[in-house]
Every structure is written in structure tokens, then in C-alpha cells.
CSV table of C-alpha atoms in Angstrom, one decimal:
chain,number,residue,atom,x,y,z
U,272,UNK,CA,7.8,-41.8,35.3
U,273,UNK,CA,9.2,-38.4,34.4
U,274,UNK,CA,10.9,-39.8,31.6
U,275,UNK,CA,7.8,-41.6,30.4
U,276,UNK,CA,5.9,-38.7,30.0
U,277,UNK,CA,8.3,-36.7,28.1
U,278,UNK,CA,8.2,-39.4,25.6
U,279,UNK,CA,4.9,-39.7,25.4
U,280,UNK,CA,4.9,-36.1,24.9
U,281,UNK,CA,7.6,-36.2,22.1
U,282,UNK,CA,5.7,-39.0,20.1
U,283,UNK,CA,2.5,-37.2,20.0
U,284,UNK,CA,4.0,-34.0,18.6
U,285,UNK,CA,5.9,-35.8,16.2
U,286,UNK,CA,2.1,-37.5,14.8
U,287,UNK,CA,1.1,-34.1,15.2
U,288,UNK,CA,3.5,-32.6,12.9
U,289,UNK,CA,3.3,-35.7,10.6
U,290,UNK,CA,-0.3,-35.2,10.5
U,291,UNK,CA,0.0,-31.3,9.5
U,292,UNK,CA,2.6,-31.8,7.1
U,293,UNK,CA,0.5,-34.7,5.8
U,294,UNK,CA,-2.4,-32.2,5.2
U,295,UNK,CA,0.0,-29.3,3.9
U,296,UNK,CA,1.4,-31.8,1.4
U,297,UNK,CA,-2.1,-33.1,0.1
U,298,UNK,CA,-3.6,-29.9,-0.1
U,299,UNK,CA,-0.6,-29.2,-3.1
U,300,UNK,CA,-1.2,-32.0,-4.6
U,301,UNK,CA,-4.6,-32.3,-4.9
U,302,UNK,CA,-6.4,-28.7,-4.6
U,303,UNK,CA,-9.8,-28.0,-2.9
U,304,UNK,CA,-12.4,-27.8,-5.7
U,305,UNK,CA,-12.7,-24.1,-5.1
U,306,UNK,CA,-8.7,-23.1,-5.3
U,307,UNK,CA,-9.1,-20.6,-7.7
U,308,UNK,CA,-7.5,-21.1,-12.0
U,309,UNK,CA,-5.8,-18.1,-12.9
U,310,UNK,CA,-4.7,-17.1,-16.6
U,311,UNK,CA,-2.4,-14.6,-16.8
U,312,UNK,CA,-2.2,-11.0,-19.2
U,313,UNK,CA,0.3,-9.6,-20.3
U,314,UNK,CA,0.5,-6.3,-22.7
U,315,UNK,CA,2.0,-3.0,-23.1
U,316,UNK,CA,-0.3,-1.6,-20.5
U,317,UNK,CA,1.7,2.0,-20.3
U,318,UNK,CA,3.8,4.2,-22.6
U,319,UNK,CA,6.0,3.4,-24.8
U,320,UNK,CA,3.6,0.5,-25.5
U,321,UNK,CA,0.4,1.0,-27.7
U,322,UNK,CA,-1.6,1.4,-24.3
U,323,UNK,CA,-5.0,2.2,-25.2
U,324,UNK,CA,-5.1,-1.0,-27.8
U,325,UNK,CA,-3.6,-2.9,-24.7
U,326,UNK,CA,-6.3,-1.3,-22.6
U,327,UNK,CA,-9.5,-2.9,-25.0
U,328,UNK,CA,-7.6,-6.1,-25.2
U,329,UNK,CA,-7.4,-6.0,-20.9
U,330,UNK,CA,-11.2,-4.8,-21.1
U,331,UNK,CA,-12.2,-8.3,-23.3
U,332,UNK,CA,-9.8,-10.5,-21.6
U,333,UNK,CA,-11.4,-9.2,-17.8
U,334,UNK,CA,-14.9,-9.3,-19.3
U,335,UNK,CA,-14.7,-12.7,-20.2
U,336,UNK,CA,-13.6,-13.7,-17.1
U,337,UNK,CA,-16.7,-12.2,-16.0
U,338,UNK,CA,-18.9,-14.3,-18.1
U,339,UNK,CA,-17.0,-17.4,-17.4
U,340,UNK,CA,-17.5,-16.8,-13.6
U,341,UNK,CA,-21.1,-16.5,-13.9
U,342,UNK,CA,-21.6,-19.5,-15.1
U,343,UNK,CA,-20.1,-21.0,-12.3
U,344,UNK,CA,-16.2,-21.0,-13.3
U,345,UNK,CA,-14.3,-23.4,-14.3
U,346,UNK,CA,-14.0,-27.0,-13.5
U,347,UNK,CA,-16.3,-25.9,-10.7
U,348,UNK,CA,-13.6,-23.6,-9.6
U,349,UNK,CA,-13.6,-19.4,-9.7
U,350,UNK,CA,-11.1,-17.9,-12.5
U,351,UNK,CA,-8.9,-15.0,-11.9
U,352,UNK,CA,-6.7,-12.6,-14.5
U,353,UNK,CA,-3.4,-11.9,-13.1
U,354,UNK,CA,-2.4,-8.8,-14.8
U,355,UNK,CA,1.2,-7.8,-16.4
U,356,UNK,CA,2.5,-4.6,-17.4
U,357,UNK,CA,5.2,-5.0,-20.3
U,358,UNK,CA,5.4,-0.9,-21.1
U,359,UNK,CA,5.9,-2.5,-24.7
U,360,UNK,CA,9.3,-3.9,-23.8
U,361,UNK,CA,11.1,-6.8,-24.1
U,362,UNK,CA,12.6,-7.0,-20.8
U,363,UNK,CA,9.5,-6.1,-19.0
U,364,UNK,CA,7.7,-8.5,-20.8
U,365,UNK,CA,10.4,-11.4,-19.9
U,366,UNK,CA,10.1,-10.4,-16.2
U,367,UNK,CA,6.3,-10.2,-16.2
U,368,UNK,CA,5.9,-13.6,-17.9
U,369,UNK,CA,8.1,-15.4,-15.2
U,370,UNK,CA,6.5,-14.1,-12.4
U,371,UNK,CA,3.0,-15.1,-13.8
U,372,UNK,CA,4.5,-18.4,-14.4
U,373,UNK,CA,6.6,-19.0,-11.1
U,374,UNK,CA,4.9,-17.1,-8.4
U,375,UNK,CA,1.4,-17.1,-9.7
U,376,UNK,CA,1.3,-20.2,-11.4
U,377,UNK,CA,-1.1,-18.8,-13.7
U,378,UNK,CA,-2.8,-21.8,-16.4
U,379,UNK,CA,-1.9,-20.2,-19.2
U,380,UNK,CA,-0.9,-16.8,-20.8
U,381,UNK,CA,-2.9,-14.4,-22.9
U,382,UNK,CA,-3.0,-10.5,-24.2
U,383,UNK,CA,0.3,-9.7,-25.9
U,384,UNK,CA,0.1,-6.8,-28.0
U,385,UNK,CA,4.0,-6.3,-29.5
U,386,UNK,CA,5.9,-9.0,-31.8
U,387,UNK,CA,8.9,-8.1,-29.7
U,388,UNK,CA,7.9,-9.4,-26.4
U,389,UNK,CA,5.8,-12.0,-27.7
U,390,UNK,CA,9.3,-13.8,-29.6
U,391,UNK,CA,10.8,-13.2,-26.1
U,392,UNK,CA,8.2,-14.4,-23.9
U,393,UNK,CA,7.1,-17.5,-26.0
U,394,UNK,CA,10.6,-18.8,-25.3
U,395,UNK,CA,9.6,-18.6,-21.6
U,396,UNK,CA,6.1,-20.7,-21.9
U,397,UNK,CA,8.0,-22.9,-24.0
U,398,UNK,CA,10.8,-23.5,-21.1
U,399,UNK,CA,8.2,-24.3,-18.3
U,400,UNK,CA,5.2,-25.7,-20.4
U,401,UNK,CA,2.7,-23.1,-20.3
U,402,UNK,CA,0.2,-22.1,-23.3
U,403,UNK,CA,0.0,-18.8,-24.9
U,404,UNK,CA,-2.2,-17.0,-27.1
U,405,UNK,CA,-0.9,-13.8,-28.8
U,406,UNK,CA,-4.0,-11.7,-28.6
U,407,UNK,CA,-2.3,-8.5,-31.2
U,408,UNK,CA,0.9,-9.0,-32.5
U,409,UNK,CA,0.9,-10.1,-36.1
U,410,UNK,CA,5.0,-11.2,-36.5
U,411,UNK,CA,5.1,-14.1,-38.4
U,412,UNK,CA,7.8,-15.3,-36.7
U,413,UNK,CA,5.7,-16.0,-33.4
U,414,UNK,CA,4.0,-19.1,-35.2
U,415,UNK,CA,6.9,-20.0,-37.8
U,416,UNK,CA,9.2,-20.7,-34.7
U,417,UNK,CA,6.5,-24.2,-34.6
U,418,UNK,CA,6.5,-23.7,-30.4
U,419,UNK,CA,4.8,-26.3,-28.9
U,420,UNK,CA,2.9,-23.9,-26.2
U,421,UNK,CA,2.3,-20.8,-28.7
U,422,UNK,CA,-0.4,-20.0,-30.5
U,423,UNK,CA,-2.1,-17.3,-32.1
U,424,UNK,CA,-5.9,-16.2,-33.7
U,425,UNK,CA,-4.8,-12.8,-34.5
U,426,UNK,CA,-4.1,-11.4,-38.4
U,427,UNK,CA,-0.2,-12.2,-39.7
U,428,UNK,CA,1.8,-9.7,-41.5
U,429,UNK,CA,1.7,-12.1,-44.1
U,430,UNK,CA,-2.0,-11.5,-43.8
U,431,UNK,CA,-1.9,-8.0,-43.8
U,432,UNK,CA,0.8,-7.2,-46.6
U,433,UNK,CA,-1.1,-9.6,-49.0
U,434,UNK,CA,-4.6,-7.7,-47.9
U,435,UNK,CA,-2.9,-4.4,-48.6
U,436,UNK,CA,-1.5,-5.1,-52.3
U,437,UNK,CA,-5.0,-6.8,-53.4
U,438,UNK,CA,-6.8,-3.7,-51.8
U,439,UNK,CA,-4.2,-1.4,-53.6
U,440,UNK,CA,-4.4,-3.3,-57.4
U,441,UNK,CA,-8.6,-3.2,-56.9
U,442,UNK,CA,-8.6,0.4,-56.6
U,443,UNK,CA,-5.6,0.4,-59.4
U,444,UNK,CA,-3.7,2.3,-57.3
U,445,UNK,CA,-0.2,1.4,-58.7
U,446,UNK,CA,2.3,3.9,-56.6
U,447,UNK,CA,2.4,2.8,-53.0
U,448,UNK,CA,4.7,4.9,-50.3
U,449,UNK,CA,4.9,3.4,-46.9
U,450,UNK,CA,5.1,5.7,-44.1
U,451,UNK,CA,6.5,2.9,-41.2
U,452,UNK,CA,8.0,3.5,-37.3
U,453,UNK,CA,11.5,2.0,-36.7
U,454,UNK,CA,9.9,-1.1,-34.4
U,455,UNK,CA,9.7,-4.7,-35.4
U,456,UNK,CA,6.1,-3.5,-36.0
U,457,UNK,CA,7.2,-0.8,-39.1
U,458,UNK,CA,9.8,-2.6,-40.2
U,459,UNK,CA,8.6,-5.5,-40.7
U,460,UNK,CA,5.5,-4.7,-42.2
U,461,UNK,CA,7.6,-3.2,-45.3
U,462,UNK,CA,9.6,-6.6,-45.8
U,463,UNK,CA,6.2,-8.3,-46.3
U,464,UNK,CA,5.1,-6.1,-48.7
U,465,UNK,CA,8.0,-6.1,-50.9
U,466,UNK,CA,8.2,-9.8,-50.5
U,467,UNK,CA,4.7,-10.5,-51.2
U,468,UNK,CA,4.5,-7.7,-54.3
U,469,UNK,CA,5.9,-9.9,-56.8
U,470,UNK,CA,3.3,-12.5,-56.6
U,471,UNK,CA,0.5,-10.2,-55.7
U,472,UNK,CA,0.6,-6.7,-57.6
U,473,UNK,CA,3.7,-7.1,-59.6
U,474,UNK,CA,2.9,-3.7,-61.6
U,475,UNK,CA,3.3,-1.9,-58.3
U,476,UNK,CA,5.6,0.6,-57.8
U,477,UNK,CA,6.9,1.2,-54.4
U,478,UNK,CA,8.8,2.9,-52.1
U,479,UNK,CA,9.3,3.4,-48.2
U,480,UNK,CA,10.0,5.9,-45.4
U,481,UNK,CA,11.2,4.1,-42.3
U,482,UNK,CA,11.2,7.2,-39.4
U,483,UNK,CA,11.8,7.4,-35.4
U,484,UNK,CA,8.9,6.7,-33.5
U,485,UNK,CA,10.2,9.2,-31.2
U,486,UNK,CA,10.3,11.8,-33.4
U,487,UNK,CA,7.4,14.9,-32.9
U,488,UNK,CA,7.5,16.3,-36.5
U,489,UNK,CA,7.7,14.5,-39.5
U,490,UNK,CA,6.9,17.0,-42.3
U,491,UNK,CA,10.1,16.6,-43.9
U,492,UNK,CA,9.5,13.1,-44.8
U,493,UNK,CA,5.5,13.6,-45.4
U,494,UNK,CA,6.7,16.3,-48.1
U,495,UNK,CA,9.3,13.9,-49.5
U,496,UNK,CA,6.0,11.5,-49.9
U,497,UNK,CA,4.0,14.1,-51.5
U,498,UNK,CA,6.5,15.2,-54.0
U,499,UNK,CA,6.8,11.6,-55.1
U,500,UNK,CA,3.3,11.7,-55.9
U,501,UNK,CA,1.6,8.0,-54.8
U,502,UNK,CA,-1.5,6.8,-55.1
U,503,UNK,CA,-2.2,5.6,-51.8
U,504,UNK,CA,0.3,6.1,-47.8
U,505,UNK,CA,-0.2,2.9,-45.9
U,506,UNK,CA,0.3,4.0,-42.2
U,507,UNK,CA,2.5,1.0,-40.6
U,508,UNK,CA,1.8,3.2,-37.0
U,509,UNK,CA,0.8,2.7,-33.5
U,510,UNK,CA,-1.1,4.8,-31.8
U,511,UNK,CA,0.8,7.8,-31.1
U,512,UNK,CA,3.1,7.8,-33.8
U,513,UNK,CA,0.1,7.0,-36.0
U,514,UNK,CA,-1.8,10.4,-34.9
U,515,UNK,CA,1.4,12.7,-35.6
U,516,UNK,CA,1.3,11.3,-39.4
U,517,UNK,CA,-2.2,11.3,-39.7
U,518,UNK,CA,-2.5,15.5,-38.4
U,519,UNK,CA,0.6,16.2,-40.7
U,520,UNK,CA,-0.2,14.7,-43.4
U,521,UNK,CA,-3.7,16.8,-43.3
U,522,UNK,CA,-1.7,19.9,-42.3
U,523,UNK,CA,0.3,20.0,-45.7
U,524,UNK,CA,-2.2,18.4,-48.1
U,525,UNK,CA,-0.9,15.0,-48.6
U,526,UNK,CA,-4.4,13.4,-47.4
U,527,UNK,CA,-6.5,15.4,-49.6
U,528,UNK,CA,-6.7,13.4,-52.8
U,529,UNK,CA,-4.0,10.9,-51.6
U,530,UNK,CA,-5.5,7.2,-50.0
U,531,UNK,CA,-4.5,7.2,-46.4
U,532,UNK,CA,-4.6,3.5,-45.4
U,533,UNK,CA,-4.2,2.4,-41.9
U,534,UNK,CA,-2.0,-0.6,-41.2
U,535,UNK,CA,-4.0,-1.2,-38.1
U,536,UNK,CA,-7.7,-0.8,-36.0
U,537,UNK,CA,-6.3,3.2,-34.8
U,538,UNK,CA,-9.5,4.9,-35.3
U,539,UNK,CA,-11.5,2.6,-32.9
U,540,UNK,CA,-9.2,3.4,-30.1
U,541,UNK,CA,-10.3,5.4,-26.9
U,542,UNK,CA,-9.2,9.0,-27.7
U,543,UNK,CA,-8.0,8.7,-31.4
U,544,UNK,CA,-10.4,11.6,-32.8
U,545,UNK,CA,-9.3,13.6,-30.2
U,546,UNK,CA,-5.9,12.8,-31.2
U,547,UNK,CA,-6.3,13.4,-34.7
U,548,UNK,CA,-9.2,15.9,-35.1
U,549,UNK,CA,-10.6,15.9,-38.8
U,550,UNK,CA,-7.6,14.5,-40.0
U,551,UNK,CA,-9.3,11.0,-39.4
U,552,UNK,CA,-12.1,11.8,-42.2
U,553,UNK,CA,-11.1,9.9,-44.7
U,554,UNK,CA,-8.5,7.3,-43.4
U,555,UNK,CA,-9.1,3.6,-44.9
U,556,UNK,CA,-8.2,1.3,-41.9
U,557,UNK,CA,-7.3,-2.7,-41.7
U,558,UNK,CA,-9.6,-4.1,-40.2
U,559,UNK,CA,-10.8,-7.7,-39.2
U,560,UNK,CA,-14.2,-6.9,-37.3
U,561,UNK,CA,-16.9,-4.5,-38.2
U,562,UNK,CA,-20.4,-4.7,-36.5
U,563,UNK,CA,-22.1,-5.6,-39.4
U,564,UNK,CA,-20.7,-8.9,-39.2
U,565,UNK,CA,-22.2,-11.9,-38.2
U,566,UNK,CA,-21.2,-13.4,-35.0
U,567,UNK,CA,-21.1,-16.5,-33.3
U,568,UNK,CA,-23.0,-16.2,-29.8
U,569,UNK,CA,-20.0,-15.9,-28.0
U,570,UNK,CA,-19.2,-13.0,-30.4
U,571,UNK,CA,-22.9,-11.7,-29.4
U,572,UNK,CA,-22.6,-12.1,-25.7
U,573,UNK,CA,-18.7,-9.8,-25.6
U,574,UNK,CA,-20.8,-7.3,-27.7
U,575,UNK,CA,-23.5,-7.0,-25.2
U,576,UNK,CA,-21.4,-7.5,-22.0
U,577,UNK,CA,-19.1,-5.1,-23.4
U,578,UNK,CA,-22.5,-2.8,-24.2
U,579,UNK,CA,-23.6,-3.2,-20.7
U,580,UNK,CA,-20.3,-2.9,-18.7
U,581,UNK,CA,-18.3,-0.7,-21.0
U,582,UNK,CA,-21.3,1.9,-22.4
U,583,UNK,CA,-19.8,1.2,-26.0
U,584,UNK,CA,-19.5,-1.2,-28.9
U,585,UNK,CA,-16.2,-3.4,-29.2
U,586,UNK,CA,-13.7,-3.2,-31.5
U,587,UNK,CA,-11.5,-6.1,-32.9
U,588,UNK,CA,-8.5,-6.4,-30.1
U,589,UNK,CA,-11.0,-6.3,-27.3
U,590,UNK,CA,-13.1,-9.4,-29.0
U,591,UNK,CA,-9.7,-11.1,-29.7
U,592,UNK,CA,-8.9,-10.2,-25.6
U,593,UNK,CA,-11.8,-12.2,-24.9
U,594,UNK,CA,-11.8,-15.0,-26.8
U,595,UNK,CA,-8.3,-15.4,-26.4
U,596,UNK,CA,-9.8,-16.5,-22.2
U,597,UNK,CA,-12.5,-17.9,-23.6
U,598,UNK,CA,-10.2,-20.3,-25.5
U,599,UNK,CA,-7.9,-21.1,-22.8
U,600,UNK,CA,-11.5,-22.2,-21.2
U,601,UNK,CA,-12.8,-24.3,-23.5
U,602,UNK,CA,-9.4,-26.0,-23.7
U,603,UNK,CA,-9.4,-26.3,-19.8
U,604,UNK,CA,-13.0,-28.0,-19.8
U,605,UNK,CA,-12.2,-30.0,-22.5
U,606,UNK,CA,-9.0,-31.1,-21.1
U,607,UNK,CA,-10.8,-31.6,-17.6
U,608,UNK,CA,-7.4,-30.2,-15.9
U,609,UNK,CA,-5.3,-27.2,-15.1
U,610,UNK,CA,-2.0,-29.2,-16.2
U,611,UNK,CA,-0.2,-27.4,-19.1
U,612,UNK,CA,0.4,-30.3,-21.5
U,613,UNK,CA,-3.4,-31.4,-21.1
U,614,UNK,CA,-4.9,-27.8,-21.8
U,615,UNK,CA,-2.0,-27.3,-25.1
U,616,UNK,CA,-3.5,-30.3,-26.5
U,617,UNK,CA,-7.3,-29.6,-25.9
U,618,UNK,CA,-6.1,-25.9,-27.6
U,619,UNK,CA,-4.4,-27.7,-30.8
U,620,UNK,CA,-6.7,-30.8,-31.3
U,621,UNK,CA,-10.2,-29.3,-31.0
U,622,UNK,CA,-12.9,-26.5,-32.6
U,623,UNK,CA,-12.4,-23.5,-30.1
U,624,UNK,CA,-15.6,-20.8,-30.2
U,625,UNK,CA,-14.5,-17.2,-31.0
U,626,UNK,CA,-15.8,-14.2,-31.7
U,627,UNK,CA,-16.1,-14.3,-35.3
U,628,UNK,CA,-16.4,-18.4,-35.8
U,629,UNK,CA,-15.3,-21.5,-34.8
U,630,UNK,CA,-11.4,-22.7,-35.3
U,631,UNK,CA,-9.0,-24.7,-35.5
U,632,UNK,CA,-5.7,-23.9,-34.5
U,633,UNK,CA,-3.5,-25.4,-37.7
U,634,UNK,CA,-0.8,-28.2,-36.8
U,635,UNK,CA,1.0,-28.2,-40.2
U,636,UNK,CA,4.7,-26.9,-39.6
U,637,UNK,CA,5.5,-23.2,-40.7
U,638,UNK,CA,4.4,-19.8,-40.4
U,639,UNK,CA,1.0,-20.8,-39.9
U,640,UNK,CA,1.5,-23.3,-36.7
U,641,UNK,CA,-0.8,-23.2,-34.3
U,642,UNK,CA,-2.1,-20.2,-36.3
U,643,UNK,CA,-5.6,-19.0,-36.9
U,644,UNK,CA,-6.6,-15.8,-39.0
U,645,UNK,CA,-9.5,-13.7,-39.1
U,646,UNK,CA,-10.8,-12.2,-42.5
U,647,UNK,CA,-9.2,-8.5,-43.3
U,648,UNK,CA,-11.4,-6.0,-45.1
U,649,UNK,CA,-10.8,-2.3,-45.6
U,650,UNK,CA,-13.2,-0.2,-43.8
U,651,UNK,CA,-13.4,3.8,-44.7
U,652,UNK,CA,-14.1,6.5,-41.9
U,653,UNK,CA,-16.2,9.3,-43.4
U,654,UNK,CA,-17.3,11.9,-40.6
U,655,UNK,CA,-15.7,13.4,-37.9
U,656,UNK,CA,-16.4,11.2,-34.2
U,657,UNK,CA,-17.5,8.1,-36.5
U,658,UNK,CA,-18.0,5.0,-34.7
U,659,UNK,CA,-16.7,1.4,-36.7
U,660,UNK,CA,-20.2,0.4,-36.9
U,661,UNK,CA,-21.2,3.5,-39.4
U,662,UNK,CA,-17.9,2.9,-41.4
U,663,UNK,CA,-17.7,2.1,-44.8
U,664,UNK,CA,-16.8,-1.3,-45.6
U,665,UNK,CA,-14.7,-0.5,-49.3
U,666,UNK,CA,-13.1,-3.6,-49.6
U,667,UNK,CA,-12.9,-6.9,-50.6
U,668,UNK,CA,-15.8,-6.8,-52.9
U,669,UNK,CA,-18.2,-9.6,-51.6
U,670,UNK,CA,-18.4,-7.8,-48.6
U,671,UNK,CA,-18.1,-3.7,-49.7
U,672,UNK,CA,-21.3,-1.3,-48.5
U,673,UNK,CA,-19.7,1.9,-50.5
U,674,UNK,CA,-17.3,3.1,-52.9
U,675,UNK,CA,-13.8,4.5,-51.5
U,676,UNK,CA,-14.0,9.1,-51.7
U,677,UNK,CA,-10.6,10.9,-51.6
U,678,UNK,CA,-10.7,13.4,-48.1
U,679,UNK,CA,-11.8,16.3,-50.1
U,680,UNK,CA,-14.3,14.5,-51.9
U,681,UNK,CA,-16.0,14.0,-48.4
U,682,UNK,CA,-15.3,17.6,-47.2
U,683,UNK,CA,-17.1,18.9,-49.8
U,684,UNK,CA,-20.3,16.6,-49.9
């Protein structure tokens, strides 16, 4: 009778335990409707990285979750950012990714500010099928590599370079200097220049300065610039390196008559005229959003979220930050799933809403695979404190508000 009992006993906990592990092993493969999607960030959050664009891309990225939320989610389900800190570098940015991937088992990947990590960190999405969408780095490598899970709606180099020499033989400036950190970023940036030059401005003259990023004082080089007498400096900087230049250059009189052009959107940045004091009147900058646009309504909504949540106006790599999400949503509704290979192909064979227009991510093999580029216009700063919306758009033509004034020009009204 004993023995009867006991194996009663044993037989019910064994259904017991078949039962649980019955639910347990359900439950992973077919999620509750409310299991929450997360999309992973990653960007170079803290120093050495370019923190403060990192910080607007962050600010888009979490404010379109936001948005996406309030409607109701996604797939009827919450969304979630899990955030990554790269510092800027490679290895951290390797680590971060795999953890996002692996112990987060986030949907995709967005928010990557430096070419360096980005070549590293594709590789990773590439091994274990995940999409990414490089929300600031401009290396056309990241695209010309033709990953299946990469892709991009951010300005190339190529972009860049060619919107620099047309911008340079408008305003006949034929003597270019480049002023350029030792990064991927600097160096880069020059190669693209000289390679586009021939077919762009062949009558331009030019010549480079390639200088430590860590460096505090660069007058030596800034005088070897000025004795060589160009017409225009383009600024291949980030952030801080890009504000020691800038205050220099004003400090021994290179700015004053000379066209300072930024490769990048500094000025925009939390804390740049602080950084740079007056030396900022006058700067040209690169730019690929100004209000005076025209948006799409997603491009109207992150301006007034950002308005109501932020106190401020956007500038271009927070709008990318958010519809770099908002893309990865569209491509998960669209897709009707979370699984990786589903979402890639909603991302490559579909018109995605952004900020600026609708797009298409391009499937032809080469440097602009699964790439998407915004329009690049040159946009003056003329007073101290100015805000992007009061610039001055100088360039391209269809689209100019003012006429290009040297720094002293400005000083002296």
C-alpha cells in the first residue's frame, strides 16, 4: 500500500514538472502579447566620443519611443530602448553590441555616431542577423561593405566632400586648407576630397593639416594655414577638437576674412557657444536640416515633442535619432514580427517615413547599399547664441536666404 502511494506520488510530480516545463517552454516560443520589443542604442555616450551629438541622437531615439508607446506600441506590445555606452571606441562598442544582442535580445540596433565602431559593430549584426541603422557616421565603407543587416539614412563622406567642393567653386573660392583630427572621421574626410576634386573643382588648389585630437594648442599649425593664405578652412572636427580650432583660429586672425566651414552640425550642439564664445560668428556649417524646411508629419511631431519635452528645437542628429526607431517600427509593423530576417526585409523593400521625406533604402551593390541621403546645404551663423532656425541658409542656390559675410564683415555691421 506504502509502495503504491509513493508512486502515485512520483507520477504526479513528474506531470507536474512536465506541465511547468511545458508552460516555461511555450512561453519562449510564443510570447504573451504584452512581452515587451526592445531596440537597442548604441553611441559614444561619454568622452573621448562626440558625447553631446550622442546625447541629441539618445534624446530623438528615446522620444520616439515615446511617441510610439502612445499610440499603443507595437504589435500591440510596449517598446523599450536599451541603452549602450561606446565612449567612441571600438572595443566598447563590440562589447556593447553583443550584450544588446545576446542578453537583451534587443530587435534591432540604432544610434551609432563614429565610422569606427559602426565597421566593427556591423560585422556583429551581420553574425547573428540583427538590423542596424547608423544614425551619424558618414564612412562610406559602412554601406560599400553590401551587409545584409546594415543600413544607413545619414549623409556619406562621399556626400559631404562633393557638397564641400561645389560650395567652394560657387563662392570661387579656389585655395582650400583642411584643418582634420587624426580619427577615421579627419582622415578620411581629406581622401574624399582629393578624390572627388578632379571631377568636381578641378581648378582647386589644396592642401591639408592632419593634427592630434589630443592636442590643447594648435596655433602652430593654424599659423602655418594662415601664412599659406586660403580662401576658405573646412573644419573636419568633432566637438571638442572642433572648439579649440574654432577659438584659435579667431585668437590669431585666421577667421577674420578667411571662410571657416564646418564639416559637421557643431554649432547646434548643447554648450558649443559656450565652448567657442564669438569665435562661432561667422562659421559656415554642413548641414542637412534647418527649420525652414519642410517636413513630413513625422518630422513635425519630433519637432514638437522635442519642443514640449526638451524646451528647444531639434537639430539634425536628434531627427535622424528618431527616425532611425521610427524606421525599425514601420519595418516591424509591416513585417508583422520581431524576427530579424522579416523586419531586414520590411527595412530594404518598402517606403520608410522620416523626418525630412519618405525613403527608400537603395538595394543596388556599392557604396550606396542600403543607403539613404539627406540633402546638404551650407548654413551661416551670424550672431553670437544664434539658434539653427535664424541661420543663414548660403548655399546651394535654390535654396539660399542670404549672401555668405567674411567674420569681420559681420563684426562691423
Amino acid at each position: 500500500m506504502e509502495k503504491n502511494q509513493t508512486y502515485a506520488i512520483v507520477v504526479i510530480a513528474i506531470i507536474a514538472i512536465g506541465t511547468v516545463g511545458g508552460i516555461v517552454l511555450w512561453s519562449s516560443m510564443a510570447p504573451a502579447a504584452e512581452e515587451t520589443i526592445k531596440i537597442g542604442f548604441i553611441s559614444g555616450l561619454s568622452p573621448p566620443g562626440a558625447y553631446l551629438c550622442a546625447a541629441n541622437i539618445k534624446r530623438g531615439a528615446e522620444l520616439a519611443v515615446q511617441h510610439i508607446n502612445e499610440d499603443g506600441g507595437l504589435l500591440g506590445r510596449p517598446v523599450e530602448l536599451v541603452i549602450g555606452d561606446s565612449s567612441g571606441q571600438v572595443e566598447k562598442g563590440v562589447a556593447a553590441a553583443t550584450k544588446l544582442i545576446t542578453e537583451d535580445n534587443v530587435a534591432a540596433i540604432v544610434g551609432m555616431l563614429h565610422s569606427s565602431v559602426v565597421l566593427a559593430v556591423q560585422d556583429i549584426c551581420e553574425q547573428y542577423h540583427v538590423p542596424l541603422l547608423a544614425s551619424g557616421a558618414g564612412n562610406v565603407m559602412i554601406t560599400a561593405k553590401n551587409l545584409t543587416y546594415t543600413f544607413r539614412a545619414h549623409i556619406t563622406d562621399i556626400d559631404r566632400a562633393t557638397a564641400w567642393l561645389e560650395f567652394a567653386d560657387y563662392m570661387n573660392w579656389t585655395k582650400i586648407a583642411i584643418v582634420a583630427e587624426d580619427t577615421d572621421w579627419g582622415v578620411g574626410g581629406i581622401e574624399w576630397v582629393e578624390k572627388r576634386q578632379p571631377d568636381v573643382y578641378p581648378e582647386a588648389v589644396i592642401e591639408s593639416w592632419v593634427v592630434s585630437r589630443e592636442s590643447i594648442d594648435y596655433t602652430p599649425q593654424l599659423l602655418e594655414v594662415k601664412d599659406w593664405e586660403p580662401d576658405m578652412v573646412l573644419e573636419i572636427a568633432s566637438q571638442l577638437f572642433f572648439y579649440l580650432v574654432t577659438k584659435q583660429s579667431a585668437e590669431i586672425g585666421l577667421s577674420n576674412e578667411t571662410a571657416f566651414v564646418a564639416a559637421a552640425p557643431e554649432m547646434p550642439q548643447e554648450g558649443a557657444w559656450e565652448a567657442v564664445g564669438d569665435a562661432g560668428i561667422g562659421i559656415v556649417e554642413t548641414e542637412s536640416y534647418h527649420p525652414g524646411m519642410t517636413l513630413t508629419e513625422q518630422g513635425d511631431r519630433a519637432c514638437e515633442g522635442w519642443y514640449i519635452e526638451y524646451g528647444s528645437a531639434p537639430e539634425y542628429y536628434g531627427l535622424n535619432g528618431y527616425s532611425d526607431v521610427m524606421c525599425v517600427a514601420q519595418a516591424i509593423e509591416l513585417a508583422g514580427s520581431i524576427n530579424s530576417e522579416a523586419i531586414r526585409d520590411a527595412l530594404e523593400g518598402n517606403p520608410l517615413e522620416r523626418w525630412g521625406s519618405t525613403i527608400t533604402f537603395g538595394t543596388t551593390l556599392g557604396p550606396y547599399y542600403h543607403q539613404a541621403s539627406p540633402p546638404v546645404m551650407m548654413c551661416q551663423f551670424t550672431e553670437y547664441g544664434q539658434a539653427l532656425e535664424d541661420t543663414t541658409i548660403i548655399f546651394p542656390a535654390d535654396k539660399a536666404t542670404g549672401d555668405y559675410q567674411t567674420r569681420v564683415e559681420i563684426l562691423e555691421g
